[in-house]
PDB file of C-alpha atoms in Angstrom:
ATOM      1  CA  MET I  11      -6.574 -38.660  16.220  1.00 44.00           C
ATOM      2  CA  PRO I  12      -3.152 -37.942  18.011  1.00 47.00           C
ATOM      3  CA  ASP I  13       0.006 -38.602  16.062  1.00 52.00           C
ATOM      4  CA  SER I  14       0.911 -41.407  18.453  1.00 55.00           C
ATOM      5  CA  ALA I  15      -2.321 -43.276  17.845  1.00 54.00           C
ATOM      6  CA  PRO I  16      -1.878 -46.859  16.765  1.00 61.00           C
ATOM      7  CA  THR I  17      -2.244 -47.527  13.016  1.00 69.00           C
ATOM      8  CA  ASN I  18      -3.166 -51.235  13.342  1.00 79.00           C
ATOM      9  CA  TRP I  19      -6.968 -50.785  13.057  1.00 87.00           C
ATOM     10  CA  PRO I  20      -8.513 -52.996  10.273  1.00 89.00           C
ATOM     11  CA  ASN I  21      -9.308 -49.776   8.191  1.00 88.00           C
ATOM     12  CA  PRO I  22      -6.766 -47.167   8.949  1.00 86.00           C
ATOM     13  CA  GLU I  23      -9.287 -44.470   7.587  1.00 88.00           C
ATOM     14  CA  ARG I  24     -11.785 -45.529  10.296  1.00 90.00           C
ATOM     15  CA  PRO I  25      -9.594 -45.813  13.537  1.00 91.00           C
ATOM     16  CA  GLY I  26     -11.681 -47.014  16.446  1.00 93.00           C
ATOM     17  CA  VAL I  27     -13.907 -49.278  14.204  1.00 94.00           C
ATOM     18  CA  PRO I  28     -13.328 -52.931  14.497  1.00 94.00           C
ATOM     19  CA  MET I  29     -13.076 -55.777  11.906  1.00 87.00           C
ATOM     20  CA  PHE I  30     -16.597 -56.701  10.782  1.00 87.00           C
ATOM     21  CA  PRO I  31     -18.273 -53.541  11.937  1.00 93.00           C
ATOM     22  CA  GLU I  32     -21.616 -54.692  10.908  1.00 94.00           C
ATOM     23  CA  LYS I  33     -21.508 -57.557  13.428  1.00 91.00           C
ATOM     24  CA  ARG I  34     -21.835 -57.436  17.187  1.00 91.00           C
ATOM     25  CA  GLY I  35     -18.983 -59.027  18.937  1.00 91.00           C
ATOM     26  CA  TRP I  36     -16.088 -58.998  21.316  1.00 92.00           C
ATOM     27  CA  HIS I  37     -12.591 -57.617  20.365  1.00 94.00           C
ATOM     28  CA  MET I  38      -9.326 -57.438  22.015  1.00 94.00           C
ATOM     29  CA  MET I  39      -7.784 -53.951  22.466  1.00 92.00           C
ATOM     30  CA  ASP I  40      -4.657 -53.474  24.487  1.00 91.00           C
ATOM     31  CA  ARG I  41      -5.134 -55.898  27.313  1.00 89.00           C
ATOM     32  CA  ASP I  42      -8.927 -55.411  27.478  1.00 89.00           C
ATOM     33  CA  VAL I  43     -11.856 -57.033  25.888  1.00 90.00           C
ATOM     34  CA  TRP I  44     -14.644 -54.680  24.574  1.00 92.00           C
ATOM     35  CA  GLU I  45     -17.960 -55.396  23.027  1.00 93.00           C
ATOM     36  CA  TRP I  46     -18.809 -53.546  19.700  1.00 95.00           C
ATOM     37  CA  CYS I  47     -22.299 -52.584  19.117  1.00 94.00           C
ATOM     38  CA  PRO I  48     -23.063 -52.168  15.378  1.00 95.00           C
ATOM     39  CA  THR I  49     -26.308 -50.274  15.859  1.00 94.00           C
ATOM     40  CA  ARG I  50     -24.700 -47.633  17.982  1.00 93.00           C
ATOM     41  CA  GLN I  51     -21.280 -47.890  16.116  1.00 94.00           C
ATOM     42  CA  ALA I  52     -19.843 -47.688  19.754  1.00 95.00           C
ATOM     43  CA  TRP I  53     -17.974 -49.782  22.246  1.00 95.00           C
ATOM     44  CA  ASN I  54     -18.971 -51.125  25.726  1.00 92.00           C
ATOM     45  CA  ASP I  55     -16.960 -53.168  27.997  1.00 82.00           C
ATOM     46  CA  THR I  56     -20.088 -53.798  30.210  1.00 76.00           C
ATOM     47  CA  VAL I  57     -18.294 -53.703  33.390  1.00 71.00           C
ATOM     48  CA  LEU I  58     -16.230 -50.541  33.711  1.00 69.00           C
ATOM     49  CA  HIS I  59     -18.161 -48.534  31.149  1.00 60.00           C
ATOM     50  CA  PRO I  60     -22.008 -49.061  31.493  1.00 71.00           C
ATOM     51  CA  ILE I  61     -22.276 -46.399  28.845  1.00 83.00           C
ATOM     52  CA  PHE I  62     -21.106 -46.758  25.282  1.00 91.00           C
ATOM     53  CA  VAL I  63     -17.953 -45.236  24.033  1.00 92.00           C
ATOM     54  CA  LYS I  64     -17.647 -43.695  20.491  1.00 94.00           C
ATOM     55  CA  ALA I  65     -15.271 -45.284  18.006  1.00 94.00           C
ATOM     56  CA  LYS I  66     -13.368 -42.193  17.669  1.00 93.00           C
ATOM     57  CA  ASP I  67     -12.801 -42.109  21.478  1.00 94.00           C
ATOM     58  CA  MET I  68     -11.245 -45.576  21.280  1.00 93.00           C
ATOM     59  CA  ALA I  69      -8.922 -44.910  18.330  1.00 92.00           C
ATOM     60  CA  TRP I  70      -5.904 -44.386  20.541  1.00 93.00           C
ATOM     61  CA  ARG I  71      -6.134 -48.024  21.606  1.00 93.00           C
ATOM     62  CA  LYS I  72      -4.073 -50.921  19.992  1.00 93.00           C
ATOM     63  CA  TYR I  73      -6.459 -53.143  18.209  1.00 93.00           C
ATOM     64  CA  HIS I  74      -5.608 -56.771  18.144  1.00 93.00           C
ATOM     65  CA  GLY I  75      -8.606 -58.362  16.576  1.00 91.00           C
ATOM     66  CA  SER I  76     -11.963 -60.075  17.200  1.00 91.00           C
ATOM     67  CA  VAL I  77     -12.412 -62.594  19.979  1.00 93.00           C
ATOM     68  CA  LEU I  78     -13.887 -65.729  18.462  1.00 90.00           C
ATOM     69  CA  THR I  79     -16.273 -68.100  20.148  1.00 87.00           C
ATOM     70  CA  PRO I  80     -15.783 -71.847  20.058  1.00 91.00           C
ATOM     71  CA  THR I  81     -18.723 -72.081  17.729  1.00 90.00           C
ATOM     72  CA  GLN I  82     -17.107 -69.448  15.287  1.00 87.00           C
ATOM     73  CA  ILE I  83     -13.830 -71.336  15.329  1.00 90.00           C
ATOM     74  CA  SER I  84     -15.620 -74.650  14.649  1.00 89.00           C
ATOM     75  CA  GLU I  85     -17.390 -73.065  11.715  1.00 90.00           C
ATOM     76  CA  MET I  86     -14.167 -71.822  10.337  1.00 88.00           C
ATOM     77  CA  LEU I  87     -12.449 -75.090  10.610  1.00 89.00           C
ATOM     78  CA  ALA I  88     -15.417 -76.897   9.176  1.00 89.00           C
ATOM     79  CA  GLY I  89     -15.385 -74.508   6.132  1.00 88.00           C
ATOM     80  CA  GLU I  90     -11.632 -75.073   5.695  1.00 88.00           C
ATOM     81  CA  ARG I  91     -11.865 -78.911   5.950  1.00 87.00           C
ATOM     82  CA  GLU I  92     -14.718 -78.622   3.226  1.00 89.00           C
ATOM     83  CA  ARG I  93     -12.334 -76.700   0.891  1.00 86.00           C
ATOM     84  CA  CYS I  94      -9.724 -79.358   1.383  1.00 87.00           C
ATOM     85  CA  ALA I  95     -12.079 -82.089   0.679  1.00 84.00           C
ATOM     86  CA  GLU I  96     -13.280 -80.484  -2.591  1.00 85.00           C
ATOM     87  CA  VAL I  97      -9.635 -80.287  -3.885  1.00 83.00           C
ATOM     88  CA  CYS I  98      -9.182 -83.981  -2.985  1.00 80.00           C
ATOM     89  CA  GLU I  99     -12.456 -84.919  -4.841  1.00 79.00           C
ATOM     90  CA  ASP I 100     -11.438 -82.721  -7.961  1.00 77.00           C
ATOM     91  CA  ASN I 101      -8.077 -84.452  -7.999  1.00 73.00           C
ATOM     92  CA  SER I 102      -9.595 -87.837  -7.595  1.00 70.00           C
ATOM     93  CA  VAL I 103     -11.908 -87.316 -10.576  1.00 65.00           C
ATOM     94  CA  SER I 104      -8.917 -86.253 -12.727  1.00 65.00           C
ATOM     95  CA  MET I 105      -6.757 -89.303 -11.704  1.00 60.00           C
ATOM     96  CA  ARG I 106      -9.547 -91.680 -12.868  1.00 58.00           C
ATOM     97  CA  THR I 107      -9.484 -89.884 -16.373  1.00 56.00           C
ATOM     98  CA  ASP I 108      -5.693 -89.805 -16.599  1.00 57.00           C
ATOM     99  CA  CYS I 109      -5.323 -93.460 -15.608  1.00 59.00           C
ATOM    100  CA  LYS I 110      -1.601 -94.480 -15.391  1.00 62.00           C
ATOM    101  CA  ASP I 111       0.004 -97.187 -13.236  1.00 74.00           C
ATOM    102  CA  THR I 112      -1.737 -97.050  -9.936  1.00 76.00           C
ATOM    103  CA  GLU I 113       1.337 -96.190  -7.849  1.00 75.00           C
ATOM    104  CA  THR I 114       2.431 -93.446 -10.008  1.00 78.00           C
ATOM    105  CA  ALA I 115      -0.908 -91.962 -10.476  1.00 76.00           C
ATOM    106  CA  LEU I 116      -1.624 -92.065  -6.708  1.00 79.00           C
ATOM    107  CA  ASN I 117       1.738 -90.320  -6.070  1.00 79.00           C
ATOM    108  CA  GLU I 118       1.095 -87.556  -8.502  1.00 81.00           C
ATOM    109  CA  MET I 119      -2.455 -87.074  -7.183  1.00 80.00           C
ATOM    110  CA  LEU I 120      -1.280 -86.839  -3.611  1.00 83.00           C
ATOM    111  CA  GLU I 121       1.560 -84.412  -4.451  1.00 84.00           C
ATOM    112  CA  THR I 122      -0.990 -82.279  -6.612  1.00 84.00           C
ATOM    113  CA  THR I 123      -3.663 -82.299  -3.833  1.00 84.00           C
ATOM    114  CA  ALA I 124      -1.100 -81.248  -1.227  1.00 84.00           C
ATOM    115  CA  ARG I 125       0.195 -78.334  -3.349  1.00 84.00           C
ATOM    116  CA  GLU I 126      -3.320 -77.148  -4.161  1.00 84.00           C
ATOM    117  CA  ILE I 127      -4.371 -77.203  -0.519  1.00 84.00           C
ATOM    118  CA  ARG I 128      -1.216 -75.290   0.411  1.00 81.00           C
ATOM    119  CA  ASN I 129      -2.206 -72.594  -2.252  1.00 83.00           C
ATOM    120  CA  LEU I 130      -5.935 -72.371  -1.460  1.00 79.00           C
ATOM    121  CA  GLY I 131      -5.329 -68.797  -0.178  1.00 73.00           C
ATOM    122  CA  ALA I 132      -8.120 -66.884   1.755  1.00 66.00           C
ATOM    123  CA  ALA I 133     -11.512 -68.237   2.051  1.00 61.00           C
ATOM    124  CA  SER I 134     -14.006 -66.613  -0.254  1.00 57.00           C
TER     125      SER I 134
END
């Protein structure tokens, strides 16, 4: 790999290999979209390159990330909503067991829930 090659590949030890290399999918590099084929461990843009290009031959490109489909985005959002709902349900149960005056308890629960949602971190 030349010294001037981009260092923004998901795994710097494997330049030319995309995020989620085990999955077939589209990825943005430079200003082009390329399809990754996991069985061949190679790239194809299906328009300009009807043959596959090895990962090492794509290492010079600047990798921006995978291109998500509307279905994938919907699945991610649904997962995140579910994680938030679980935090709300957990806090609702704890509010019932720590019963204080209603207004104070509700405000505390809402503040706690908001803080916990903000601190969820990466999905597992």
